Short mmCIF file of C-alpha atoms in Angstrom, two decimals:
data_model
loop_
_atom_site.label_atom_id
_atom_site.label_comp_id
_atom_site.label_asym_id
_atom_site.label_seq_id
_atom_site.Cartn_x
_atom_site.Cartn_y
_atom_site.Cartn_z
CA MET A 13 -0.43 0.39 0.10
CA LYS A 14 1.11 3.67 -1.25
CA LYS A 15 0.74 4.80 2.63
CA ASN A 16 2.51 8.12 1.99
CA ASP A 17 0.96 9.39 -0.33
CA THR A 18 -1.04 13.07 0.19
CA ASN A 19 -2.34 14.50 -2.49
CA HIS A 20 -5.20 11.70 -3.03
CA GLN A 21 -8.47 12.98 -1.67
CA THR A 22 -10.47 10.36 -2.64
CA PRO A 23 -14.09 11.62 -3.33
CA PHE A 24 -16.45 9.87 -0.62
CA ILE A 25 -19.76 9.79 -3.05
CA GLN A 26 -19.57 11.13 -6.06
CA ASP A 27 -22.60 13.77 -7.65
CA GLY A 28 -25.40 13.79 -5.65
CA PHE A 29 -27.04 15.92 -2.93
CA TRP A 30 -26.57 12.88 -0.12
CA ASN A 31 -23.33 13.57 0.86
CA ARG A 32 -22.98 17.05 -0.38
CA TYR A 33 -23.70 17.50 3.82
CA PRO A 34 -19.78 16.90 5.15
CA ARG A 35 -18.91 20.06 2.29
CA ILE A 36 -21.35 23.07 4.03
CA SER A 37 -19.96 25.90 4.77
CA TRP A 38 -21.46 27.60 7.64
CA ALA A 39 -21.79 31.34 8.61
CA ARG A 40 -20.38 30.91 12.35
CA THR A 41 -19.23 32.89 15.31
CA PRO A 42 -15.68 33.17 16.17
CA PRO A 43 -14.57 30.52 18.75
CA LYS A 44 -13.03 32.80 20.59
CA THR A 45 -16.94 34.79 21.45
CA ARG A 46 -18.52 32.06 22.03
CA PRO A 47 -20.26 30.35 25.52
CA ILE A 48 -18.09 27.14 26.52
CA LEU A 49 -20.27 24.23 26.96
CA GLY A 50 -19.91 23.00 30.02
CA HIS A 51 -18.01 20.31 31.44
CA THR A 52 -17.38 18.39 28.09
CA LEU A 53 -15.45 20.71 25.62
CA VAL A 54 -11.69 21.56 25.78
CA LYS A 55 -10.53 24.84 26.84
CA ASN A 56 -6.72 24.16 26.03
CA LYS A 57 -4.20 21.49 25.32
CA GLU A 58 -3.39 21.29 28.83
CA ARG A 59 -7.11 20.31 29.89
CA ARG A 60 -7.20 18.21 26.77
CA ASN A 61 -3.85 16.56 28.40
CA LYS A 62 -5.04 15.66 31.19
CA MET A 63 -8.01 12.73 32.14
CA GLN A 64 -11.37 13.76 32.33
CA GLU A 65 -14.30 12.65 34.22
CA LEU A 66 -17.46 13.00 32.51
CA THR A 67 -21.00 13.25 33.91
CA HIS A 68 -24.88 12.30 33.53
CA TYR A 69 -26.79 15.81 32.33
CA ILE A 70 -30.07 15.67 34.86
CA ASN A 71 -32.44 18.04 35.71
CA GLY A 72 -30.35 20.96 33.62
CA ALA A 73 -26.95 20.18 35.73
CA HIS A 74 -24.29 17.92 35.24
CA VAL A 75 -24.42 15.35 37.85
CA LYS A 76 -21.60 13.20 38.54
CA GLY A 77 -21.92 9.79 38.53
CA THR A 78 -23.14 7.89 42.10
CA SER A 79 -22.52 3.62 41.13
CA GLY A 80 -18.84 4.16 41.38
CA ARG A 81 -18.38 2.97 38.49
CA PHE A 82 -16.94 4.31 35.55
CA SER A 83 -15.74 3.24 31.77
CA ASN A 84 -12.78 4.37 29.71
CA VAL A 85 -13.07 6.30 26.75
CA TYR A 86 -10.61 6.10 23.54
CA ASN A 87 -8.90 8.83 21.59
CA PRO A 88 -8.95 5.90 19.05
CA ALA A 89 -6.16 8.29 16.53
CA THR A 90 -3.34 7.78 19.44
CA GLY A 91 -4.94 4.70 21.60
CA GLU A 92 -4.98 6.86 24.65
CA VAL A 93 -7.51 7.01 27.55
CA GLN A 94 -8.61 10.66 27.25
CA ALA A 95 -12.03 10.24 29.70
CA LYS A 96 -14.05 7.93 31.90
CA VAL A 97 -17.58 8.37 31.78
CA PRO A 98 -19.63 7.29 34.92
CA LEU A 99 -21.94 4.24 34.06
CA ALA A 100 -25.67 4.27 35.94
CA SER A 101 -27.06 2.80 38.94
CA ALA A 102 -30.55 1.57 38.42
CA ASP A 103 -31.43 3.71 40.76
CA GLU A 104 -29.71 7.25 39.08
CA MET A 105 -32.42 5.65 36.24
CA ALA A 106 -34.75 6.14 38.29
CA GLN A 107 -33.93 9.34 39.37
CA ALA A 108 -34.07 11.22 36.49
CA VAL A 109 -36.79 9.39 35.20
CA GLU A 110 -38.77 10.47 37.83
CA ILE A 111 -37.24 13.90 37.10
CA ALA A 112 -38.41 14.10 33.70
CA ALA A 113 -42.05 12.75 34.23
CA ALA A 114 -42.50 15.59 36.56
CA ALA A 115 -41.87 18.19 33.74
CA GLN A 116 -43.33 16.73 31.22
CA VAL A 117 -46.41 17.95 32.04
CA ALA A 118 -46.22 20.86 31.60
CA TRP A 119 -43.86 20.80 28.01
CA GLY A 120 -46.84 18.52 27.09
CA ALA A 121 -49.90 21.36 27.83
CA VAL A 122 -46.60 23.89 25.96
CA ASN A 123 -48.78 24.60 22.29
CA PRO A 124 -46.87 22.80 19.61
CA GLN A 125 -45.69 26.74 18.03
CA ARG A 126 -44.28 27.42 21.60
CA ARG A 127 -42.07 23.21 21.40
CA ALA A 128 -41.76 24.31 17.71
CA ARG A 129 -39.18 28.14 18.32
CA VAL A 130 -37.36 25.59 21.24
CA MET A 131 -36.30 23.78 17.90
CA MET A 132 -35.54 26.37 15.29
CA LYS A 133 -33.52 28.20 18.47
CA PHE A 134 -31.80 24.70 18.29
CA VAL A 135 -30.41 24.55 14.42
CA ASP A 136 -29.12 27.73 15.48
CA LEU A 137 -26.97 27.06 18.10
CA LEU A 138 -26.27 23.87 15.80
CA ASN A 139 -24.69 25.56 13.35
CA ARG A 140 -22.70 28.44 15.59
CA ASP A 141 -21.58 25.17 17.75
CA MET A 142 -20.90 22.97 14.57
CA ASP A 143 -17.26 22.94 14.39
CA ALA A 144 -16.48 22.46 18.19
CA LEU A 145 -19.55 19.80 18.19
CA ALA A 146 -17.05 18.06 15.28
CA GLU A 147 -14.10 18.17 16.40
CA ALA A 148 -15.22 16.54 20.30
CA LEU A 149 -16.84 14.09 18.30
CA SER A 150 -13.79 13.03 15.93
CA ARG A 151 -11.68 13.57 19.10
CA GLU A 152 -13.90 10.59 20.47
CA HIS A 153 -15.18 8.30 17.86
CA GLY A 154 -12.46 9.07 15.25
CA LYS A 155 -14.08 10.06 12.24
CA THR A 156 -12.62 13.27 10.10
CA LEU A 157 -13.74 16.00 10.58
CA PRO A 158 -15.83 16.62 7.08
CA ASP A 159 -17.47 13.35 8.76
CA ALA A 160 -18.44 14.45 11.98
CA GLN A 161 -19.68 17.66 10.48
CA GLY A 162 -21.72 15.46 8.32
CA ASP A 163 -22.75 13.54 11.25
CA VAL A 164 -23.76 16.62 12.99
CA GLN A 165 -25.53 18.27 10.07
CA ARG A 166 -27.84 14.84 9.28
CA GLY A 167 -29.65 14.67 12.65
CA LEU A 168 -29.87 18.72 12.77
CA GLU A 169 -32.08 18.17 8.88
CA VAL A 170 -34.26 15.64 11.35
CA VAL A 171 -34.59 19.39 13.98
CA GLU A 172 -35.34 21.09 10.86
CA TYR A 173 -37.78 18.68 10.17
CA CYS A 174 -39.39 19.04 14.16
CA ILE A 175 -40.27 22.02 13.12
CA GLY A 176 -42.87 21.97 11.82
CA ALA A 177 -44.18 19.85 14.58
CA PRO A 178 -47.68 21.71 14.54
CA GLN A 179 -48.94 20.65 10.13
CA MET A 180 -47.52 17.23 11.90
CA LEU A 181 -49.89 16.79 15.46
CA LYS A 182 -52.92 18.85 13.82
CA GLY A 183 -55.91 15.61 14.41
CA ASP A 184 -58.95 14.99 12.19
CA PHE A 185 -62.90 16.35 12.39
CA THR A 186 -65.70 15.59 11.06
CA ASP A 187 -68.70 17.80 11.21
CA SER A 188 -72.25 15.69 12.00
CA ALA A 189 -71.37 12.47 12.20
CA GLY A 190 -74.68 11.79 13.18
CA PRO A 191 -78.14 13.75 14.47
CA GLY A 192 -75.97 16.79 17.17
CA ILE A 193 -72.75 14.41 16.98
CA ASP A 194 -68.44 15.69 15.64
CA MET A 195 -65.85 13.42 16.13
CA TYR A 196 -62.70 13.90 15.99
CA SER A 197 -59.39 12.34 17.18
CA MET A 198 -56.12 14.23 18.88
CA ARG A 199 -52.67 13.03 19.34
CA GLN A 200 -51.26 12.94 22.22
CA ALA A 201 -47.53 12.83 23.88
CA LEU A 202 -46.94 9.50 25.54
CA GLY A 203 -45.13 9.91 28.80
CA VAL A 204 -41.32 9.43 28.63
CA CYS A 205 -39.67 8.01 26.39
CA ALA A 206 -35.52 7.33 25.58
CA GLY A 207 -33.63 6.56 23.17
CA ILE A 208 -30.43 3.92 23.45
CA THR A 209 -27.89 5.19 20.27
CA PRO A 210 -24.59 3.33 19.04
CA PHE A 211 -21.20 4.86 18.53
CA ASN A 212 -20.96 5.13 14.93
CA PHE A 213 -23.04 8.39 14.56
CA PRO A 214 -22.86 10.40 18.80
CA ALA A 215 -24.83 12.79 16.71
CA MET A 216 -27.51 12.05 14.37
CA ILE A 217 -29.00 9.22 16.14
CA PRO A 218 -29.84 10.63 18.91
CA MET A 219 -31.11 14.02 17.07
CA TRP A 220 -32.85 11.59 15.29
CA MET A 221 -35.12 10.07 18.23
CA PHE A 222 -35.17 13.23 20.49
CA ALA A 223 -36.05 16.16 18.32
CA PRO A 224 -38.97 14.27 17.50
CA ALA A 225 -40.04 13.11 20.85
CA ILE A 226 -39.59 16.16 22.45
CA VAL A 227 -41.16 18.47 20.03
CA CYS A 228 -44.00 16.34 20.08
CA GLY A 229 -43.94 16.92 24.13
CA ASN A 230 -42.99 14.22 25.37
CA ALA A 231 -39.75 13.94 28.26
CA PHE A 232 -36.86 11.83 26.63
CA ILE A 233 -34.24 9.89 28.54
CA LEU A 234 -31.09 8.92 26.50
CA LYS A 235 -28.61 7.11 26.94
CA PRO A 236 -25.78 7.01 24.20
CA SER A 237 -22.90 4.98 23.49
CA GLU A 238 -20.47 5.12 26.46
CA ARG A 239 -17.61 4.56 23.77
CA ASP A 240 -18.18 8.80 23.01
CA PRO A 241 -20.56 10.31 25.32
CA SER A 242 -19.57 14.15 24.54
CA VAL A 243 -21.81 14.83 21.17
CA PRO A 244 -24.59 13.77 23.22
CA LEU A 245 -24.32 16.27 26.85
CA MET A 246 -23.41 19.13 24.89
CA MET A 247 -26.37 18.98 22.18
CA ALA A 248 -28.39 18.14 26.00
CA GLU A 249 -27.07 21.77 27.18
CA LEU A 250 -27.51 23.07 23.64
CA MET A 251 -31.14 21.64 24.22
CA GLU A 252 -32.02 23.67 27.27
CA GLU A 253 -29.82 27.06 26.35
CA ALA A 254 -32.74 26.94 23.20
CA GLY A 255 -35.88 26.77 25.32
CA LEU A 256 -35.85 23.30 26.44
CA PRO A 257 -36.74 23.60 30.13
CA LYS A 258 -34.82 21.47 32.95
CA GLY A 259 -35.97 17.63 33.11
CA ILE A 260 -37.07 17.27 29.94
CA LEU A 261 -33.81 16.04 28.35
CA GLN A 262 -31.88 13.23 30.02
CA VAL A 263 -28.67 12.30 29.31
CA VAL A 264 -27.78 9.19 31.62
CA ASN A 265 -24.66 7.20 30.76
CA GLY A 266 -24.49 3.81 31.22
CA ASP A 267 -23.72 -0.25 30.12
CA LYS A 268 -26.38 -3.38 30.23
CA GLU A 269 -27.81 -2.36 33.94
CA ALA A 270 -28.80 1.32 32.57
CA VAL A 271 -30.47 -0.70 29.62
CA ASP A 272 -32.08 -2.74 31.16
CA ALA A 273 -33.35 0.05 34.16
CA ILE A 274 -35.25 1.73 31.28
CA LEU A 275 -36.60 -1.88 29.62
CA ASP A 276 -37.98 -1.98 33.00
CA HIS A 277 -39.29 1.17 34.14
CA GLU A 278 -42.23 1.18 33.97
CA VAL A 279 -43.11 5.01 33.43
CA ILE A 280 -41.06 4.77 30.36
CA GLN A 281 -43.72 4.68 27.74
CA SER A 282 -41.45 3.96 24.23
CA ILE A 283 -37.95 2.93 23.60
CA GLY A 284 -35.96 3.47 20.40
CA PHE A 285 -32.82 1.45 19.65
CA VAL A 286 -29.92 1.00 17.11
CA GLY A 287 -26.82 -1.28 16.83
CA SER A 288 -26.01 -4.51 16.18
CA THR A 289 -29.16 -7.24 15.74
CA PRO A 290 -28.71 -9.47 18.59
CA ILE A 291 -29.37 -6.76 20.67
CA ALA A 292 -32.16 -5.35 18.57
CA GLU A 293 -33.57 -8.32 19.31
CA TYR A 294 -32.84 -8.88 23.32
CA ILE A 295 -34.64 -4.92 23.42
CA TYR A 296 -36.65 -5.54 21.02
CA GLY A 297 -38.35 -8.47 23.52
CA ARG A 298 -38.02 -7.03 26.51
CA GLY A 299 -39.62 -3.58 26.39
CA CYS A 300 -41.96 -5.46 24.44
CA SER A 301 -43.45 -7.82 26.92
CA ASN A 302 -43.31 -4.87 29.33
CA GLY A 303 -45.37 -3.20 27.34
CA LYS A 304 -43.75 -0.63 26.01
CA ARG A 305 -43.74 1.53 22.25
CA VAL A 306 -40.04 -0.05 20.33
CA GLN A 307 -38.76 0.06 17.43
CA CYS A 308 -34.65 -1.19 16.81
CA PHE A 309 -32.59 -0.76 14.37
CA GLY A 310 -30.19 -3.72 13.98
CA GLY A 311 -27.59 -5.36 11.52
CA ALA A 312 -26.61 -5.11 7.98
CA LYS A 313 -25.21 -6.51 4.92
CA ASN A 314 -25.39 -4.64 2.24
CA HIS A 315 -25.25 -4.86 -1.55
CA MET A 316 -24.46 -3.34 -3.92
CA ILE A 317 -25.18 -4.72 -8.19
CA ILE A 318 -23.25 -3.10 -10.85
CA MET A 319 -24.72 -4.44 -14.60
CA PRO A 320 -22.86 -4.64 -17.55
CA ASP A 321 -23.72 -1.81 -18.71
CA ALA A 322 -23.04 0.62 -15.37
CA ASP A 323 -20.65 3.43 -15.86
CA MET A 324 -17.70 1.02 -14.17
CA ASP A 325 -15.78 4.31 -13.03
CA GLN A 326 -18.68 6.05 -11.34
CA ALA A 327 -20.17 2.55 -9.82
CA ALA A 328 -16.17 2.01 -8.03
CA ASP A 329 -16.24 5.52 -6.93
CA ALA A 330 -19.01 5.11 -5.17
CA LEU A 331 -17.86 1.76 -4.13
CA ILE A 332 -14.78 3.37 -2.44
CA GLY A 333 -17.05 6.17 -0.46
CA ALA A 334 -19.49 3.82 0.42
CA GLY A 335 -17.37 0.47 1.98
CA TYR A 336 -14.08 2.37 2.89
CA GLY A 337 -15.72 5.78 3.95
CA ALA A 338 -15.50 6.13 8.17
CA ALA A 339 -13.85 3.02 8.72
CA GLY A 340 -16.56 0.80 7.14
CA GLU A 341 -18.42 1.56 10.51
CA ARG A 342 -21.92 3.19 9.17
CA CYS A 343 -25.02 1.06 9.47
CA MET A 344 -25.64 1.67 5.61
CA ALA A 345 -21.99 1.19 4.35
CA ILE A 346 -21.20 -0.91 1.29
CA SER A 347 -18.94 -3.65 2.07
CA VAL A 348 -20.84 -6.31 -1.29
CA ALA A 349 -20.22 -5.42 -3.95
CA VAL A 350 -22.13 -7.93 -6.81
CA PRO A 351 -20.64 -7.40 -10.32
CA VAL A 352 -22.89 -9.07 -12.51
CA GLY A 353 -21.03 -11.27 -15.00
CA ASP A 354 -16.94 -12.31 -14.81
CA GLU A 355 -15.79 -9.55 -17.50
CA THR A 356 -17.87 -7.28 -15.53
CA ALA A 357 -16.03 -7.87 -12.29
CA ASP A 358 -12.45 -7.98 -13.92
CA ARG A 359 -12.93 -4.01 -14.49
CA LEU A 360 -14.62 -3.71 -11.67
CA ILE A 361 -11.88 -4.91 -9.57
CA GLU A 362 -9.22 -3.21 -12.23
CA LYS A 363 -10.54 0.62 -10.89
CA LEU A 364 -10.69 -0.56 -7.77
CA VAL A 365 -7.03 -1.13 -6.40
CA PRO A 366 -5.85 1.61 -7.48
CA ARG A 367 -8.59 3.85 -5.95
CA ILE A 368 -7.73 1.42 -3.00
CA GLU A 369 -4.18 2.18 -2.96
CA LYS A 370 -4.17 5.67 -3.02
CA LEU A 371 -6.53 6.05 -0.08
CA LYS A 372 -5.33 8.14 3.40
CA VAL A 373 -5.51 7.18 6.28
CA GLY A 374 -4.65 8.66 9.41
CA PRO A 375 -5.87 10.75 12.57
CA TYR A 376 -8.81 13.94 12.62
CA THR A 377 -5.71 16.34 13.06
CA SER A 378 -4.08 15.68 9.08
CA GLY A 379 -6.64 17.94 7.36
CA GLN A 380 -9.42 17.60 5.62
CA ASP A 381 -7.42 15.55 2.32
CA VAL A 382 -7.70 12.29 4.88
CA ASP A 383 -10.60 9.37 3.77
CA TYR A 384 -11.31 8.28 6.87
CA GLY A 385 -9.24 7.29 10.37
CA PRO A 386 -9.78 4.37 13.20
CA VAL A 387 -12.13 2.38 14.10
CA VAL A 388 -13.30 3.41 17.48
CA THR A 389 -11.90 0.42 19.86
CA ALA A 390 -8.78 -1.92 19.65
CA ALA A 391 -11.51 -4.93 20.58
CA ALA A 392 -12.92 -3.68 17.19
CA LYS A 393 -9.58 -3.51 15.73
CA GLN A 394 -9.00 -7.27 16.51
CA ASN A 395 -12.59 -8.28 15.09
CA ILE A 396 -11.81 -6.79 11.84
CA LEU A 397 -8.36 -8.43 11.52
CA ASN A 398 -9.95 -11.51 12.74
CA LEU A 399 -12.81 -11.77 9.76
CA VAL A 400 -10.39 -10.70 7.16
CA GLN A 401 -8.18 -14.02 8.12
CA THR A 402 -11.13 -15.74 8.42
CA GLY A 403 -11.74 -14.67 4.36
CA VAL A 404 -7.90 -15.95 3.30
CA ASP A 405 -8.14 -19.44 5.45
CA GLN A 406 -12.12 -20.05 3.76
CA GLY A 407 -11.03 -19.35 -0.14
CA ALA A 408 -11.55 -15.43 -0.56
CA THR A 409 -8.97 -13.85 -2.84
CA LEU A 410 -7.27 -10.59 -0.63
CA VAL A 411 -6.53 -8.03 -3.53
CA VAL A 412 -5.77 -5.59 -1.78
CA ASP A 413 -4.23 -6.65 1.98
CA GLY A 414 -4.27 -4.24 4.56
CA ARG A 415 -3.37 -6.25 7.39
CA ASP A 416 0.19 -5.08 7.74
CA PHE A 417 -0.91 -0.80 8.30
CA ASN A 418 1.17 0.97 10.79
CA LEU A 419 0.70 4.64 10.70
CA GLN A 420 4.15 5.71 11.31
CA GLY A 421 3.78 8.18 15.44
CA TYR A 422 0.25 6.22 15.59
CA GLU A 423 1.24 2.92 16.26
CA ASP A 424 -0.95 2.54 19.48
CA GLY A 425 -3.56 3.88 17.94
CA PHE A 426 -6.64 1.24 16.06
CA PHE A 427 -5.98 2.36 12.12
CA VAL A 428 -6.95 -0.52 9.73
CA GLY A 429 -5.88 -0.99 6.06
CA PRO A 430 -8.09 -0.59 3.41
CA HIS A 431 -8.91 -4.08 1.80
CA LEU A 432 -10.35 -6.18 -1.13
CA PHE A 433 -11.56 -9.59 -1.01
CA ASP A 434 -12.68 -11.22 -4.54
CA ASN A 435 -14.53 -14.41 -5.02
CA VAL A 436 -16.21 -14.15 -1.99
CA THR A 437 -19.06 -16.98 -1.48
CA PRO A 438 -22.18 -16.64 -0.23
CA ASP A 439 -21.22 -19.39 2.91
CA MET A 440 -17.94 -17.68 4.24
CA ASP A 441 -18.01 -15.84 7.11
CA ILE A 442 -16.79 -12.28 5.88
CA TYR A 443 -20.26 -12.25 3.69
CA THR A 444 -22.43 -13.46 6.02
CA LYS A 445 -21.33 -11.11 8.87
CA GLU A 446 -22.17 -7.64 9.70
CA ILE A 447 -17.61 -6.87 9.77
CA PHE A 448 -18.36 -3.14 10.75
CA GLY A 449 -14.60 -1.96 9.21
CA PRO A 450 -12.78 -0.94 5.53
CA VAL A 451 -13.70 -4.54 4.06
CA LEU A 452 -15.02 -4.86 0.86
CA CYS A 453 -15.88 -8.44 -0.70
CA THR A 454 -17.43 -9.34 -4.29
CA VAL A 455 -19.27 -11.69 -5.16
CA ARG A 456 -19.14 -12.38 -8.56
CA ALA A 457 -22.91 -13.18 -9.71
CA GLY A 458 -23.38 -14.76 -13.29
CA ASN A 459 -26.73 -12.66 -14.39
CA TYR A 460 -29.28 -10.88 -12.53
CA GLU A 461 -31.36 -13.18 -11.40
CA GLU A 462 -28.66 -14.36 -9.36
CA ALA A 463 -27.28 -11.17 -7.92
CA LEU A 464 -30.57 -10.14 -7.02
CA GLY A 465 -31.13 -13.45 -5.43
CA LEU A 466 -28.13 -12.68 -3.35
CA ALA A 467 -29.96 -9.63 -1.79
CA MET A 468 -32.68 -10.88 -1.29
CA ASP A 469 -31.73 -14.34 0.12
CA HIS A 470 -29.70 -12.16 2.17
CA GLU A 471 -30.62 -12.79 6.40
CA TYR A 472 -30.26 -8.51 6.62
CA GLY A 473 -32.48 -5.70 4.59
CA ASN A 474 -31.30 -2.37 5.22
CA GLY A 475 -30.06 -1.11 1.79
CA THR A 476 -28.79 -1.75 -1.01
CA ALA A 477 -28.02 -0.06 -4.37
CA ILE A 478 -27.77 -1.44 -8.46
CA PHE A 479 -25.73 0.60 -10.54
CA THR A 480 -27.61 0.84 -14.19
CA ARG A 481 -28.05 2.37 -17.06
CA ASP A 482 -30.82 0.85 -18.12
CA GLY A 483 -33.79 2.60 -16.97
CA ASP A 484 -36.63 -1.41 -16.65
CA ALA A 485 -33.53 -3.65 -15.47
CA ALA A 486 -33.02 -0.20 -12.57
CA ARG A 487 -37.17 -0.66 -11.86
CA ASP A 488 -37.75 -4.19 -11.49
CA PHE A 489 -34.64 -4.36 -8.44
CA ALA A 490 -36.26 -1.88 -7.13
CA ASN A 491 -39.87 -3.18 -7.32
CA ARG A 492 -38.80 -6.86 -5.86
CA ILE A 493 -36.15 -6.16 -3.87
CA ASN A 494 -36.57 -7.17 -0.36
CA VAL A 495 -34.95 -4.12 1.05
CA GLY A 496 -35.79 -1.05 2.63
CA MET A 497 -33.89 1.86 1.11
CA VAL A 498 -33.24 1.76 -1.63
CA GLY A 499 -30.05 3.31 -4.53
CA ILE A 500 -30.49 3.33 -7.87
CA ASN A 501 -27.22 4.95 -9.31
CA VAL A 502 -26.89 5.48 -5.20
CA PRO A 503 -24.60 3.59 -3.29
CA ILE A 504 -26.24 4.96 0.57
CA PRO A 505 -29.17 5.62 0.11
CA VAL A 506 -30.09 7.73 2.99
CA PRO A 507 -33.23 9.06 3.29
CA LEU A 508 -33.57 12.94 3.51
CA ALA A 509 -35.08 14.41 7.18
CA TYR A 510 -39.18 13.92 5.37
CA HIS A 511 -39.22 10.38 4.19
CA THR A 512 -38.09 7.69 6.88
CA PHE A 513 -35.12 5.48 7.53
CA GLY A 514 -35.41 2.00 8.24
CA GLY A 515 -34.36 -1.29 6.76
CA TRP A 516 -36.58 -5.43 6.85
CA LYS A 517 -35.78 -8.21 7.37
CA LYS A 518 -33.20 -9.07 10.77
CA SER A 519 -32.58 -5.01 9.92
CA VAL A 520 -34.88 -3.91 11.94
CA PHE A 521 -37.38 -4.64 15.13
CA GLY A 522 -40.73 -2.79 15.07
CA ASP A 523 -43.57 -1.35 12.11
CA LEU A 524 -42.27 3.02 12.17
CA ASN A 525 -39.03 3.99 10.29
CA GLN A 526 -36.81 6.98 12.52
CA HIS A 527 -38.01 10.32 11.41
CA GLY A 528 -40.27 11.40 8.94
CA PRO A 529 -43.52 10.76 9.41
CA ASP A 530 -43.03 7.71 11.12
CA ALA A 531 -41.45 9.78 13.94
CA PHE A 532 -44.74 11.62 15.16
CA LYS A 533 -46.45 8.26 15.16
CA PHE A 534 -44.54 7.01 17.49
CA TYR A 535 -43.60 9.40 19.60
CA THR A 536 -48.20 10.03 20.04
CA ARG A 537 -50.57 7.99 20.25
CA THR A 538 -54.18 9.03 18.96
CA LYS A 539 -57.25 9.53 20.91
CA THR A 540 -60.78 9.94 18.95
CA VAL A 541 -63.84 12.11 20.88
CA THR A 542 -67.26 11.67 19.65
CA ALA A 543 -69.07 14.08 21.32
CA ARG A 544 -72.86 15.00 21.62
CA TRP A 545 -74.77 18.19 22.51
CA PRO A 546 -78.46 17.64 22.82
CA SER A 547 -80.82 20.18 22.49
CA GLY A 548 -83.72 20.04 24.27
CA ILE A 549 -84.38 17.83 27.60
CA LYS A 550 -84.21 14.42 26.13
CA GLN A 551 -86.12 11.49 28.88
CA GLY A 552 -85.93 7.84 28.70
CA GLY A 553 -82.94 6.36 27.86
CA GLU A 554 -81.12 3.32 25.38
CA PHE A 555 -80.31 0.13 26.37
CA ASN A 556 -78.86 -0.78 21.97
CA PHE A 557 -76.05 0.09 19.70
CA LYS A 558 -77.24 2.38 17.48
CA ALA A 559 -75.84 3.38 13.72
CA MET A 560 -75.86 6.72 13.31
CA ASP A 561 -77.89 7.56 10.78
#
């Protein structure tokens, strides 16, 4: 591999609005004039080198943990522990829920327009502090700064959608449904809701959950990933600066004990989760058995079919961005390339290899031309390398081998070189399992039907794509594929905020998607009222169910 090539910047996704957000430039307040955000914003280089003890955020204040248990927060680029985060006990979680429930009563009575104004102000504050949020995110997750800004931006877009809450929360009304009878329905808040969010999008996924929940009139308990908890804490501060009352957004850090406390607490009415499928199944099963409304989003193995007529340069560029961007730590990453026909496969591999070899891997501090950074933990790195070795052992062809990648000066960091496999078969572990790293597997298909069958037969159904110039093939693919999000010449088909996000099969548990109109359905319940105002005094009672005339 060419480790020292600094002149190449791979475009993560070509020719499309869906991924321009990392490059958006916002007019922001100069850093020296901005308010420092509580405990979570590193103030200077000296403080950055000190061990931080992070907190929970409860009732409008940073609160130290009392359980005595902590988890290390690493800098993935250096492998150093930079902070420790408290892991809440069940009692700490119960206290946060009690405060949230008390605060929710008044918040739920605030009219939707005023709640939407909080979201409007929150958008302004996110834009103002975009750089600070992105830097904190990159420091704990390892993403490049443009990718971290994109993380914040795609969450911000859902907040923008939530500004339309007055329209989304309107009920229905039927005048004169019967003699003197009117009928109307209303959408009412659930009460206290909770979200359990993953490490790979520490800004976006929390906003996908708490913004619609809160604008609907609920209080929200956020349990972020303990691997990168600073940005959720910062966002809680910004929400209150935007005018959110204390106690409505509580950030409680924790591990399985905190998760189980959420699942079992009788006051919590709904739970959202994003993570691996085994944990999604666990949360969905236990949450539903406790009578809660639950939506869980699990693993993925996203296929991209490349037809013989596809623009091979466009397809190769798309695979580079979709397969290796964010070090492959995306639930919508393309991890399986399916070229149709050996000639197509050979042409694709020929295009991919030089692009992969020119990828620049490094820390976010190295500048804007870094293509991707480290993975989040040493354990994640080892799991990726183990699966790569399994792929070799099971007979796949390792065309680009990144196992010996080493970044000078960052030898203890969690960097993984890019890998490209060819001749992968559906029985191999690297095909069946979610690798969640910079590893692209090529499965050769003899024809279109075989390629379609590969994606349809896989247990996961989060996202998929087809690259072709044939409109008939594209239309057939979109109609027949049993996957929730489909791209046509678009490698990462993440819907915008006013549509909904969700997969099929074992990638999702629950019947409603994230954000868009489904979010307002998930975070409210419908009440229907039948009203009759009789004129004059009526005598006698009716003892049968009378049809309305």
